[in-house]
Structure formats: structure tokens, C-alpha cells
Coordinates of C-alpha atoms in Angstrom, one line a residue:
Chain A
X1 CA 22.5 -2.1 -2.1
X2 CA 22.8 -0.6 -5.5
X3 CA 20.0 -1.6 -7.9
X4 CA 21.2 -1.1 -11.2
X5 CA 18.8 1.0 -13.6
X6 CA 17.7 -1.6 -16.2
X7 CA 18.6 0.6 -19.5
X8 CA 15.9 -2.0 -21.6
X9 CA 13.3 -0.1 -19.8
X10 CA 13.6 3.1 -22.2
X11 CA 11.5 1.3 -24.3
X12 CA 8.0 2.1 -22.8
X13 CA 5.9 1.2 -26.4
X14 CA 3.9 -1.5 -24.5
X15 CA 6.1 -4.8 -24.9
X16 CA 6.9 -4.5 -21.1
X17 CA 6.2 -7.4 -19.1
X18 CA 4.5 -7.5 -15.6
X19 CA 8.0 -8.8 -14.3
X20 CA 9.9 -6.4 -15.2
X21 CA 7.8 -3.9 -13.5
X22 CA 8.5 -5.2 -10.4
X23 CA 12.1 -4.2 -10.5
X24 CA 11.1 -0.5 -10.9
X25 CA 10.2 0.8 -7.3
X26 CA 13.8 -0.4 -5.8
X27 CA 15.2 1.5 -9.0
X28 CA 12.9 4.4 -8.6
X29 CA 14.0 4.9 -5.1
X30 CA 17.7 4.5 -5.8
X31 CA 17.2 6.9 -8.5
X32 CA 15.2 9.5 -6.1
X33 CA 17.6 9.3 -3.6
X34 CA 20.9 10.5 -5.5
X35 CA 18.6 13.2 -7.0
X36 CA 17.7 14.4 -3.8
X37 CA 21.3 14.3 -2.5
X38 CA 22.4 16.6 -5.4
X39 CA 24.1 13.7 -8.0
X40 CA 23.1 15.3 -11.3
X41 CA 24.5 11.9 -13.2
X42 CA 21.2 10.6 -11.6
X43 CA 18.8 13.0 -13.2
X44 CA 20.9 12.0 -17.1
X45 CA 20.2 8.4 -15.8
X46 CA 16.1 9.1 -15.2
X47 CA 16.2 11.0 -18.7
X48 CA 17.8 8.0 -20.6
X49 CA 15.1 6.0 -18.9
X50 CA 11.9 8.2 -19.3
X51 CA 12.9 10.7 -21.6
X52 CA 11.4 8.9 -24.6
X53 CA 8.2 8.5 -22.9
X54 CA 8.1 12.4 -21.7
X55 CA 8.8 13.1 -25.3
X56 CA 6.3 10.7 -27.0
X57 CA 3.5 12.5 -24.5
X58 CA 4.4 16.3 -25.0
X59 CA 4.3 15.8 -28.9
X60 CA 1.5 13.8 -28.9
X61 CA -0.5 16.4 -27.4
X62 CA 1.3 19.2 -28.7
X63 CA 2.2 18.3 -32.2
X64 CA 5.3 20.8 -31.7
X65 CA 8.4 19.4 -31.7
X66 CA 9.4 23.0 -30.2
X67 CA 7.3 22.5 -27.6
X68 CA 8.6 19.0 -27.0
X69 CA 12.1 20.6 -25.6
X70 CA 10.5 23.2 -23.5
X71 CA 8.3 20.3 -21.9
X72 CA 10.7 17.9 -21.5
X73 CA 13.3 20.2 -19.9
X74 CA 10.2 21.9 -17.4
X75 CA 9.5 18.2 -16.5
X76 CA 13.2 17.0 -15.4
X77 CA 14.0 20.7 -13.7
X78 CA 11.0 20.4 -12.0
X79 CA 12.4 16.6 -10.8
X80 CA 15.5 18.4 -10.1
X81 CA 15.0 21.4 -8.8
X82 CA 11.9 19.8 -6.1
X83 CA 12.8 16.1 -5.7
X84 CA 11.0 16.1 -2.5
X85 CA 7.4 16.5 -4.7
X86 CA 8.0 12.9 -5.7
X87 CA 7.7 10.2 -3.1
X88 CA 9.1 6.9 -4.2
X89 CA 6.6 5.1 -1.8
X90 CA 3.4 6.4 -3.6
X91 CA 3.8 5.9 -7.3
X92 CA 6.3 5.2 -9.7
X93 CA 8.7 7.8 -11.4
X94 CA 6.8 6.7 -14.7
X95 CA 3.7 7.5 -13.6
X96 CA 4.9 10.8 -12.0
X97 CA 6.9 12.0 -15.0
X98 CA 3.9 10.8 -17.3
X99 CA 1.3 12.8 -15.6
X100 CA 3.5 15.5 -15.4
X101 CA 4.5 15.9 -18.9
X102 CA 0.5 15.4 -19.6
X103 CA -0.4 18.4 -17.7
X104 CA 2.4 21.0 -19.1
X105 CA 1.3 20.1 -22.6
X106 CA -2.2 20.1 -21.8
X107 CA -1.3 23.4 -20.4
X108 CA 0.9 24.5 -23.4
X109 CA -1.8 24.0 -25.8
X110 CA -4.5 25.8 -24.1
X111 CA -1.8 28.4 -24.0
X112 CA -1.5 28.2 -27.7
X113 CA -5.1 28.4 -28.1
X114 CA -5.8 31.5 -26.0
X115 CA -2.6 33.1 -28.0
X116 CA -3.9 32.5 -31.5
X117 CA -7.3 33.7 -30.3
X118 CA -6.0 36.9 -28.7
X119 CA -3.9 37.7 -31.9
X120 CA -5.5 39.9 -34.4
X121 CA -6.0 38.0 -38.0
X122 CA -3.5 40.5 -39.7
X123 CA -2.0 39.8 -43.3
X124 CA 1.2 38.2 -42.4
X125 CA -0.3 36.0 -40.4
X126 CA -2.9 35.1 -43.3
X127 CA 0.4 34.8 -45.7
X128 CA 1.6 32.3 -43.5
X129 CA -1.1 30.1 -43.8
X130 CA -0.2 26.9 -45.4
X131 CA -0.9 26.3 -49.2
X132 CA -2.9 23.4 -48.8
X133 CA -6.5 23.6 -47.9
X134 CA -7.0 24.2 -44.4
X135 CA -8.4 20.5 -43.2
X136 CA -12.3 19.8 -42.6
X137 CA -14.3 21.5 -40.1
X138 CA -14.5 17.9 -38.2
X139 CA -10.7 18.3 -37.9
X140 CA -11.0 21.7 -36.3
X141 CA -13.9 20.4 -34.0
X142 CA -12.0 17.5 -33.2
X143 CA -9.1 19.4 -31.8
X144 CA -11.0 21.3 -29.8
X145 CA -12.7 18.4 -28.5
X146 CA -9.9 16.6 -27.6
X147 CA -8.1 19.5 -26.0
X148 CA -11.1 19.4 -23.8
X149 CA -10.8 15.8 -23.1
X150 CA -7.2 16.3 -22.6
X151 CA -8.1 18.9 -20.3
X152 CA -10.4 16.8 -18.2
X153 CA -7.5 13.8 -18.3
X154 CA -5.4 16.2 -16.3
X155 CA -8.2 16.9 -13.8
X156 CA -8.9 13.3 -13.3
X157 CA -8.1 11.9 -9.3
X158 CA -4.8 10.5 -9.8
X159 CA -5.5 7.0 -8.9
X160 CA -7.3 7.0 -11.8
X161 CA -5.4 8.9 -14.1
X162 CA -2.3 6.8 -13.6
X163 CA -4.0 3.8 -14.7
X164 CA -5.0 5.4 -18.0
X165 CA -1.2 6.9 -18.0
X166 CA -0.2 3.4 -18.3
X167 CA -2.6 2.1 -20.1
X168 CA -2.6 5.0 -22.7
X169 CA 0.8 6.6 -23.0
X170 CA 2.9 3.7 -21.8
X171 CA 1.3 1.1 -23.8
X172 CA 0.4 -1.2 -20.8
X173 CA -2.1 -3.9 -20.7
X174 CA -4.4 -3.3 -17.6
X175 CA -3.2 -6.4 -16.1
X176 CA 0.6 -5.3 -16.5
X177 CA -0.6 -1.8 -15.1
X178 CA -2.2 -3.5 -12.1
X179 CA 1.3 -4.9 -11.6
X180 CA 3.1 -2.2 -11.9
X181 CA 0.8 0.0 -9.3
X182 CA 0.5 -2.7 -6.8
X183 CA -3.5 -3.1 -7.0
X184 CA -5.8 -5.7 -8.1
X185 CA -6.5 -6.5 -11.5
X186 CA -10.2 -5.9 -11.2
X187 CA -9.3 -2.3 -9.4
X188 CA -7.2 -1.5 -12.5
X189 CA -10.0 -2.2 -15.1
X190 CA -12.5 -0.4 -13.2
X191 CA -10.4 2.6 -12.7
X192 CA -10.4 2.2 -16.3
X193 CA -13.6 2.8 -17.5
X194 CA -14.4 5.0 -14.8
X195 CA -12.1 7.5 -16.0
X196 CA -12.8 6.6 -19.7
X197 CA -16.4 7.3 -19.0
X198 CA -15.7 10.6 -17.2
X199 CA -14.4 11.6 -19.9
X200 CA -16.8 10.7 -22.6
X201 CA -19.1 12.7 -20.1
X202 CA -17.2 15.6 -20.7
X203 CA -17.7 15.8 -24.3
X204 CA -21.4 15.4 -23.7
X205 CA -21.3 18.2 -20.7
X206 CA -19.8 21.3 -20.1
X207 CA -16.6 20.7 -17.8
X208 CA -17.0 21.0 -14.4
X209 CA -14.7 21.7 -11.9
X210 CA -16.1 19.9 -9.0
X211 CA -13.9 16.8 -8.5
X212 CA -13.7 13.8 -6.0
X213 CA -15.4 10.7 -7.0
X214 CA -12.6 8.1 -6.4
X215 CA -12.9 4.8 -8.5
Chain B
X1 CA -28.1 -25.4 -23.3
X2 CA -29.4 -22.4 -24.3
X3 CA -30.7 -21.8 -20.3
X4 CA -26.7 -22.5 -19.8
X5 CA -25.6 -20.2 -22.3
X6 CA -27.9 -17.4 -20.7
X7 CA -25.9 -17.9 -17.8
X8 CA -23.0 -17.1 -19.3
X9 CA -23.7 -14.4 -21.1
X10 CA -25.2 -12.8 -18.0
X11 CA -21.6 -13.3 -16.1
X12 CA -20.0 -12.2 -19.1
X13 CA -22.2 -9.1 -19.1
X14 CA -20.8 -8.0 -16.0
X15 CA -17.4 -9.0 -16.2
X16 CA -17.2 -7.6 -19.9
X17 CA -18.6 -4.1 -19.0
X18 CA -15.0 -3.1 -17.5
X19 CA -13.3 -5.1 -20.1
X20 CA -14.5 -3.0 -22.9
X21 CA -13.4 0.3 -21.6
X22 CA -9.9 -1.8 -21.2
X23 CA -10.6 -3.0 -24.7
X24 CA -11.1 0.7 -25.9
X25 CA -7.4 1.5 -24.5
X26 CA -6.1 -1.0 -26.1
X27 CA -5.0 -2.4 -23.0
X28 CA -5.9 -5.9 -23.1
X29 CA -4.6 -9.2 -24.6
X30 CA -5.4 -10.5 -28.3
X31 CA -7.8 -13.5 -26.3
X32 CA -9.7 -10.6 -24.0
X33 CA -10.2 -8.5 -27.0
X34 CA -11.7 -11.6 -28.9
X35 CA -14.0 -12.4 -25.8
X36 CA -15.1 -9.0 -25.9
X37 CA -15.6 -8.8 -29.4
X38 CA -17.8 -12.0 -29.4
X39 CA -19.8 -10.4 -26.6
X40 CA -20.5 -6.9 -28.5
X41 CA -22.3 -9.6 -31.0
X42 CA -25.4 -10.1 -29.1
X43 CA -25.1 -7.4 -26.5
X44 CA -26.7 -3.9 -27.8
X45 CA -26.0 -2.3 -24.7
X46 CA -22.2 -2.8 -24.2
X47 CA -21.9 -2.2 -28.0
X48 CA -23.6 1.0 -27.8
X49 CA -21.2 1.8 -24.8
X50 CA -18.0 0.3 -27.1
X51 CA -18.9 3.0 -29.8
X52 CA -19.0 6.0 -27.1
X53 CA -15.9 4.9 -25.6
X54 CA -14.3 4.5 -28.7
X55 CA -14.9 7.7 -30.0
X56 CA -13.3 9.1 -26.6
X57 CA -10.7 7.7 -27.3
X58 CA -10.2 8.1 -30.9
X59 CA -10.5 12.2 -30.1
X60 CA -7.9 11.5 -27.5
X61 CA -5.6 10.4 -30.3
X62 CA -6.6 13.6 -32.2
X63 CA -3.6 15.9 -31.2
X64 CA -4.8 18.9 -29.4
X65 CA -2.3 21.0 -30.6
X66 CA -1.7 22.4 -34.4
X67 CA 2.2 21.8 -34.2
X68 CA 4.5 24.6 -35.4
X69 CA 7.0 22.4 -36.9
X70 CA 8.8 23.9 -40.0
X71 CA 7.1 21.4 -42.3
X72 CA 4.0 21.5 -40.6
X73 CA 2.7 19.5 -37.9
X74 CA 4.9 16.3 -36.9
X75 CA 2.8 13.4 -36.2
X76 CA 3.1 12.4 -32.7
X77 CA 5.0 9.2 -33.3
X78 CA 8.1 10.3 -35.0
X79 CA 10.0 11.1 -31.8
X80 CA 13.9 12.3 -32.6
X81 CA 15.3 11.4 -29.7
X82 CA 17.8 14.3 -28.3
X83 CA 20.7 13.2 -26.3
X84 CA 20.1 13.0 -22.8
X85 CA 23.3 15.3 -21.9
X86 CA 21.3 18.0 -24.3
X87 CA 18.5 18.2 -21.7
X88 CA 20.9 17.9 -18.8
X89 CA 23.1 20.4 -20.2
X90 CA 20.3 22.9 -20.7
X91 CA 19.3 22.4 -17.1
X92 CA 22.8 23.2 -15.9
X93 CA 23.5 26.0 -18.3
X94 CA 21.0 28.3 -18.4
X95 CA 18.9 27.5 -21.4
X96 CA 15.9 29.4 -21.5
X97 CA 14.3 29.8 -18.1
X98 CA 15.3 26.6 -16.5
X99 CA 18.5 27.6 -14.6
X100 CA 16.7 30.1 -12.3
X101 CA 14.6 27.5 -10.7
X102 CA 16.8 24.7 -10.4
X103 CA 19.5 24.1 -7.8
X104 CA 23.1 23.3 -7.7
X105 CA 24.8 20.0 -7.7
X106 CA 25.9 18.3 -4.7
X107 CA 29.4 20.5 -4.2
X108 CA 32.4 18.6 -5.8
X109 CA 34.5 17.3 -2.9
X110 CA 36.9 14.5 -2.1
X111 CA 35.3 11.2 -1.6
X112 CA 35.8 11.5 2.5
X113 CA 33.4 14.7 2.3
X114 CA 31.2 13.7 -0.4
X115 CA 28.7 12.1 2.1
X116 CA 28.3 15.7 3.8
X117 CA 28.2 17.4 0.6
X118 CA 25.0 15.0 -0.2
X119 CA 23.4 15.8 3.1
X120 CA 24.2 19.4 2.2
X121 CA 22.3 19.5 -1.1
X122 CA 19.3 17.1 0.3
X123 CA 18.5 19.7 3.2
X124 CA 19.2 22.7 0.9
X125 CA 16.6 21.1 -1.6
X126 CA 14.1 20.9 1.4
X127 CA 14.2 24.2 2.6
X128 CA 12.4 25.7 -0.2
X129 CA 9.4 23.5 0.5
X130 CA 9.5 25.7 4.3
X131 CA 7.5 28.4 3.0
X132 CA 4.4 30.3 3.7
X133 CA 1.2 28.4 3.4
X134 CA -2.1 29.1 4.1
X135 CA -1.1 32.3 5.9
X136 CA 1.0 29.9 8.0
X137 CA 4.8 30.4 8.2
X138 CA 6.0 27.0 8.2
X139 CA 9.4 28.1 9.2
X140 CA 7.8 28.0 13.0
X141 CA 6.7 24.5 12.8
X142 CA 7.5 22.3 15.7
X143 CA 10.6 19.8 14.5
X144 CA 12.2 18.2 17.5
X145 CA 13.1 18.8 21.3
X146 CA 11.3 22.1 21.6
X147 CA 12.7 23.5 18.3
X148 CA 10.8 24.7 15.3
X149 CA 12.3 24.4 11.5
X150 CA 14.8 27.6 12.0
X151 CA 15.7 26.6 15.6
X152 CA 16.7 23.1 13.8
X153 CA 18.8 24.9 11.3
X154 CA 20.6 27.4 13.8
X155 CA 21.4 24.3 16.2
X156 CA 23.0 22.7 12.9
X157 CA 24.8 25.9 12.4
X158 CA 26.1 25.7 15.7
X159 CA 26.9 22.0 15.3
X160 CA 28.7 22.6 12.1
X161 CA 30.5 25.7 13.4
X162 CA 32.9 23.2 15.6
X163 CA 34.3 21.9 12.7
X164 CA 34.2 25.1 10.8
X165 CA 36.3 27.0 13.4
X166 CA 38.7 24.0 13.6
X167 CA 39.6 24.1 9.8
X168 CA 39.8 27.8 9.7
X169 CA 36.4 29.1 8.8
X170 CA 35.1 32.5 10.7
X171 CA 31.9 31.9 12.8
X172 CA 28.5 33.0 11.7
X173 CA 27.6 34.0 15.2
X174 CA 29.1 36.1 17.5
X175 CA 31.4 34.3 20.1
X176 CA 30.0 33.2 23.1
X177 CA 31.8 34.4 26.4
X178 CA 34.5 32.2 27.5
X179 CA 34.4 30.4 30.8
X180 CA 37.1 29.1 32.6
X181 CA 37.7 25.1 33.1
X182 CA 34.4 24.6 31.2
X183 CA 33.7 20.7 30.2
X184 CA 33.1 20.5 26.3
X185 CA 29.6 19.3 26.9
X186 CA 28.9 22.7 28.9
X187 CA 30.6 24.7 26.1
X188 CA 28.5 22.8 23.7
X189 CA 25.2 23.3 25.2
X190 CA 25.8 26.8 26.2
X191 CA 27.1 27.6 22.4
X192 CA 24.2 25.6 20.8
X193 CA 21.3 27.5 23.1
X194 CA 23.2 31.0 22.2
X195 CA 22.9 30.3 18.7
X196 CA 19.4 29.4 18.8
X197 CA 18.8 32.1 20.6
X198 CA 20.6 34.6 18.5
X199 CA 18.8 33.6 15.1
X200 CA 15.4 33.3 16.5
X201 CA 16.0 37.2 16.8
X202 CA 15.9 37.9 13.6
X203 CA 14.6 36.4 9.9
X204 CA 14.3 32.9 9.1
X205 CA 16.0 33.6 6.0
X206 CA 19.1 34.8 7.4
X207 CA 19.4 31.6 9.4
X208 CA 19.0 29.8 6.0
X209 CA 21.7 32.3 4.5
X210 CA 24.0 31.7 7.3
X211 CA 23.6 28.0 7.2
X212 CA 24.0 27.7 3.5
X213 CA 27.2 30.0 3.6
X214 CA 29.1 28.5 6.6
X215 CA 28.0 24.5 4.8
X216 CA 29.9 26.1 1.4
X217 CA 32.8 27.6 3.4
X218 CA 33.2 24.1 5.2
X219 CA 33.2 22.1 1.6
X220 CA 35.5 25.0 0.4
X221 CA 38.4 24.1 2.6
X222 CA 41.4 22.6 1.2
X223 CA 40.3 19.4 4.1
X224 CA 37.3 18.8 2.3
X225 CA 39.3 18.0 -0.9
X226 CA 42.4 16.5 0.2
X227 CA 42.4 12.9 1.7
X228 CA 45.6 13.9 3.5
X229 CA 45.2 16.9 4.9
X230 CA 41.8 15.2 6.4
X231 CA 43.7 12.3 8.0
X232 CA 44.6 14.7 11.0
X233 CA 43.1 13.6 13.9
X234 CA 40.9 16.3 15.7
X235 CA 38.9 16.4 19.0
X236 CA 35.8 17.6 18.5
X237 CA 32.4 17.1 20.6
X238 CA 34.6 14.7 23.1
X239 CA 35.4 12.4 20.1
X240 CA 39.2 12.1 18.9
X241 CA 38.8 11.1 14.9
X242 CA 40.6 12.3 11.9
X243 CA 38.7 15.4 9.8
X244 CA 37.6 12.6 7.2
X245 CA 35.4 11.4 10.3
X246 CA 34.0 14.4 11.5
X247 CA 32.8 15.6 8.1
X248 CA 30.9 12.1 8.1
X249 CA 29.7 12.9 11.9
X250 CA 28.3 16.4 10.1
X251 CA 26.5 14.8 7.6
X252 CA 25.5 12.4 9.6
X253 CA 23.5 14.6 12.2
X254 CA 22.7 16.7 9.2
X255 CA 20.8 13.9 7.5
X256 CA 19.0 13.0 10.7
X257 CA 17.6 16.7 10.9
X258 CA 16.7 16.7 7.6
X259 CA 14.4 13.9 8.1
X260 CA 12.9 15.9 11.2
X261 CA 12.2 18.7 9.3
X262 CA 10.3 16.8 6.3
X263 CA 8.8 14.9 8.6
X264 CA 7.6 17.8 10.5
X265 CA 6.3 19.1 6.8
X266 CA 5.0 15.6 5.9
X267 CA 7.5 15.2 3.3
X268 CA 9.3 11.8 3.2
X269 CA 13.2 12.3 3.2
X270 CA 15.0 9.4 1.6
X271 CA 17.8 7.9 3.3
X272 CA 21.3 8.6 1.8
X273 CA 22.6 6.7 -1.2
X274 CA 24.2 3.7 -0.6
X275 CA 27.8 4.6 -0.6
X276 CA 27.1 7.4 1.9
X277 CA 25.1 5.2 4.1
X278 CA 27.9 2.5 4.1
X279 CA 30.1 4.8 5.0
X280 CA 27.9 6.3 8.1
X281 CA 27.1 3.0 9.2
X282 CA 30.7 2.1 9.2
X283 CA 31.8 5.1 11.2
X284 CA 28.9 4.6 13.6
X285 CA 29.4 0.8 14.1
X286 CA 33.4 1.9 14.6
X287 CA 32.2 4.1 17.4
X288 CA 30.0 2.0 18.9
X289 CA 32.9 -0.8 18.8
X290 CA 35.2 1.8 20.9
X291 CA 32.0 2.7 23.4
X292 CA 31.6 -1.1 24.2
X293 CA 35.2 -1.7 24.7
X294 CA 36.9 -5.3 25.9
X295 CA 34.9 -5.6 28.8
X296 CA 31.4 -6.6 27.6
X297 CA 30.4 -9.8 26.4
X298 CA 31.4 -10.4 22.7
X299 CA 28.7 -9.9 20.3
X300 CA 28.4 -10.7 16.8
X301 CA 26.8 -7.5 15.3
X302 CA 25.4 -7.3 11.3
X303 CA 24.0 -4.3 9.3
X304 CA 22.5 -6.0 6.6
X305 CA 24.3 -5.7 3.3
X306 CA 27.1 -3.7 5.1
X307 CA 28.9 -5.6 7.3
X308 CA 29.6 -7.7 10.1
X309 CA 31.5 -6.7 13.4
X310 CA 32.2 -8.6 16.6
X311 CA 31.9 -6.0 19.4
X312 CA 33.0 -6.1 23.5
X313 CA 35.2 -8.8 23.9
X314 CA 37.6 -10.3 21.1
X315 CA 36.5 -13.6 22.1
X316 CA 34.5 -16.7 20.5
X317 CA 32.2 -18.0 20.9
X318 CA 29.9 -15.1 21.1
X319 CA 27.5 -14.7 24.0
X320 CA 24.6 -13.2 21.1
X321 CA 24.0 -12.3 17.5
X322 CA 22.3 -9.0 16.4
X323 CA 21.4 -7.6 12.9
X324 CA 19.6 -4.3 12.0
X325 CA 18.8 -2.8 8.7
X326 CA 21.3 0.1 7.9
X327 CA 18.6 2.8 8.4
X328 CA 17.0 1.3 11.7
X329 CA 20.9 1.1 12.9
X330 CA 21.5 4.8 12.1
X331 CA 18.2 6.1 13.4
X332 CA 18.9 4.4 16.6
X333 CA 22.5 5.7 17.1
X334 CA 21.0 9.6 16.0
X335 CA 18.2 9.2 19.0
X336 CA 15.2 8.3 16.4
X337 CA 14.3 4.7 17.4
X338 CA 14.3 3.3 20.9
X339 CA 16.1 0.2 22.1
X340 CA 13.0 -1.4 23.0
X341 CA 11.1 -0.8 19.4
X342 CA 14.1 -0.7 16.9
X343 CA 13.2 -3.8 14.4
X344 CA 16.0 -6.2 14.8
X345 CA 16.9 -9.8 14.9
X346 CA 18.6 -11.8 17.4
X347 CA 19.8 -14.7 19.1
X348 CA 21.6 -15.8 22.2
X349 CA 22.0 -13.8 25.2
X350 CA 19.5 -11.1 25.1
X351 CA 21.0 -9.1 28.1
X352 CA 24.1 -9.1 25.6
X353 CA 21.8 -7.9 22.8
X354 CA 19.9 -5.3 24.9
X355 CA 23.2 -3.5 26.3
X356 CA 24.4 -3.1 22.5
X357 CA 20.7 -1.4 21.7
X358 CA 21.0 0.5 24.5
X359 CA 24.8 1.7 23.9
X360 CA 23.5 2.3 20.8
X361 CA 21.0 4.6 21.6
X362 CA 23.0 6.4 24.1
X363 CA 26.2 7.4 21.6
X364 CA 24.7 10.9 22.0
X365 CA 26.0 12.2 18.8
X366 CA 23.0 14.7 18.4

């Protein structure tokens, strides 16, 4: 009955084969059951398996080691304190945690950006600027456009978002992502394209809040 | 040959349009990448699309945050892993704000009571979902019988009370007046009705508090921590069992009603973890064996992954074989599956099989 957690799966950088992905739903259900029934060791095990992925996403989006700690703690606290928010029959813990980490990281960056705009540019702030010349204008613009894209990514329909997360953050091929999600390979490929085209459109158009076109 | 090539190109174009996006995410095999590259050389449309999508991925790669590290922004790939115990310790010991929104672990008790502590933790985690949503008080959502969420919790309060009182815990609800020569069933029906009426007369939050404080008191009794003290047999609700088994009965009912409430709220409640489920199955199988007695035809009874029993007369050969999955068996015993529709595998005497299924369903624990 007990499906042991595969510790080798902690490596989420992309070398994983589709065969390994098949073992996860049972392991996810087992971990999730123990979380629901108040077993804190299951939280430590979940962190051992997925903590690296959550931290990588947080660092990739925020570039702030301090934010990484906060976001990882927020994500795993949410899993622990509201375990019924995850349903092992509807998706994998990997994509659920990955999407939650990304959303929290984007929120963090948005909050920082608002904070910077709101803060008056006083002398002490100027003095703390690094000696090196600030990056070229393109860098600042790129960063703004990147935030726009990541915000749009966080708002994609879940069916598209989970494929993007597996392909982009977890380094899966679209075939591996399809196997992990239990969907046809062609569907995974089409969802990736629909998602990426929609992200590309947000660069051309102002962001639109209405969503709903499925893949 | 050129016509043939042209046909290939058209097929390629349709198929490769999706592959182009996957390639921009670097989510293709080297062979597929090679195909995409070959196609782009001869297809201006896909080449333009590729430029646009690659630029999008390049911008996704730009960290939107500026970074606040002491030595400037850290590259995203420099993952200094902190030990899992750091984060977990932070969750439970109040680093920053997390402890306030978090929830306690299952109470640490002896093995025989852990199954009840787990069931209590699972229901405790579900109750925050019983909130006011879209102006509708979800405590009033119908659950089972004619009970809403609050009444279901009040029913559990009354059922737990039987064991709690036996173990010296003060009742949370004023006593029901005594009636001479009353059967335990009559008393129990009266007591659960009185408790539900009492609880529905006040705020649901108070019912939650009463249930939570009584479960905590039960899990704090010496019998929850000492297997020897829990070996004492006690008759409750018509069943004479060791206190340890009564804890399992309480866990069983708590789980079944947690599942009821979860269904009412549209949330999936996973079954108890394997060791807990095994304990519940073994208990139910034992009770079932006693209920069938030696006068019924022998049936070889399997609960997948947990155990095999011979029910009824201790004779060989058996008249039938019957196998159920653990959760199906528990739901059947808990009155949440019907004997004629519960998934099972059976061979041999159909009447003997039906007898076992019907007797399981009529254990009437809940």
C-alpha cells in the first residue's frame, strides 16, 4: 500500500524520463494523504522532493535569495495549512507547487515594483546604488516586459499553464509533459503553442484581464 | 520527386507549427530540433513565428525582479539549497508570519490512538473551508441524513462523548434526563438528537469549538498514550471492545463524516494513510466475523493488500470467495455503499456472498 517517495526525483532539471513520471501520482496521493491526516514528516518529504523546484522558480523570477526563503515558506505553508486545495486526482504536486511558487514570485516582484515607484528617491537610496553603471535602457525595459510576461503566464488557464510549467521550469520535453499529465502528446504540443502565442500577444497588446480560451 | 517533396513540406508545415513553439521552450528532442531547423530554412512563415516566440522566451528568461542580495542580484541558477528542516522548522516554530496561518500536526499519541488523532487532524483541516462564500453560510450546506455541516459535527460530538465520558472527560453538552430501563440504542438516539438540537441553537463556531476541545481532551487521556491502559474492555454503543479499538471506531466514524462534509463542499477527502486504513479494516473485519458467527456458510474474505479471513463456519472447503478494496469495504461498513453496487470480486455461492455484503452494510456503526 505504501508507495515510497523516489528520492531521485528531487532532480527536476530535465533529465527525467517519462517512465519515472508514471510513479508520481501514487506517490503524490500517498504524500497528500499523510499531509491531510496531519503527518508533518510528509511535509518534510514533500520539501525534499519539490523544494529545489520551488526555490529555483522563486529565484528565477525574483533574483532575490531573501525572497526565495519567503516564497518557499509561503508555498509549503499553504500546502500544509490548506491541504484540500490540492487534489491528487486532478493534477500532480509538481505542477501545483510549481504554479503556486510562480504566482507568489510574480506577486513578490509586482509588490517590489510598486514599492519602488511609491518610495521617494531620497539621497540615502541614491548612495546605495552600486558603483557600476546601471544597465542599458534595454535591460530595464526587458525587465518590465518580462514582468508583464510572467504576470500573463500566471493568468493562463491552468490546462495551458501546467504544460508550460513542466516544459519551461521543470525542463520536460513536451512528450514527457504529456506523459506526466496523462494527455495526448499532440495536445501538449498544441497547448504549448497556444500559451506561447498568447504570451507573445501580451507584448504587443495591453494586458487583457478576460481569459477563458482553452487549448 | 519535387512534387513529392512539396507534399512533405505541406505536411511538415502543419505538423511543425506546434513543434516550433515546443522548440522555442527547448522542450523537444535533438532529432525534432533538427527537423524544425531544416523546415525553417524553407518556410518564411514559420521562421517569422519562431523569431517572435523565441524573443518571448528570451524575455521570460530575463528575471523580472532586480534582486536584493548583498552582492547584487544572484543568477537564478545559483540554488543554494537550505535543508528541508529549515523550512519545516520555520513552519512550526513561528519564523515570520507562517505559524499564524498554519495548523497543528496530528496530536502525538500511542499507536492505537494515532488513527483517531489523524482523523481529527483531517477534519480540523477541512473546517476552515466551511466559510461564508458568496453570501451563503456553508455551515448550512446539507451533508447526510437531514444534517447540515453543523449538525454533522454535533453528531460527532455526541458520538465521541460516549468514549470521552467513559474516560473521565466532562461532557460539553448538558446531560439528557435519565430514563429508566432504556436500551443503549434508545439512549443514543435521544442523546444525539438532544446534542444536535442544543448545538443548532447557537453559532456554528461554538460547535466547532466544543468538538475540537472534546477531541483534544480525548487525545490527552492516559488511555490515548498508554497501550496497557487502553487494553481495558468497555461496552459502548452495544459493542464490548478494548478502549484501543473504541479509538479506532471513533476514527472510522470521524473519517466517514469528514468524507461526507468534503462531498457536500465539493472537496475530495483522501482515505486515511495506509497504516491507519489497515487498522480500520482489521477492526471492521473482526466485527464482521463476530456478526456472522459460526452458523453461516464459510466464505473466504479478502481485503486487497491487507488480509484474508474465513468468515462464518470454520469449515473447509469454503462456499464462496469475496474480495473488496479497503476503501470500498470501509464505505460499505460505514453505510456509504450499497451491497448490490459496491465494487467487489466474487466466486462460488452467490447467496453466501450476498449475505456477507449485506451483513457488512448492516454493521450500523454510524
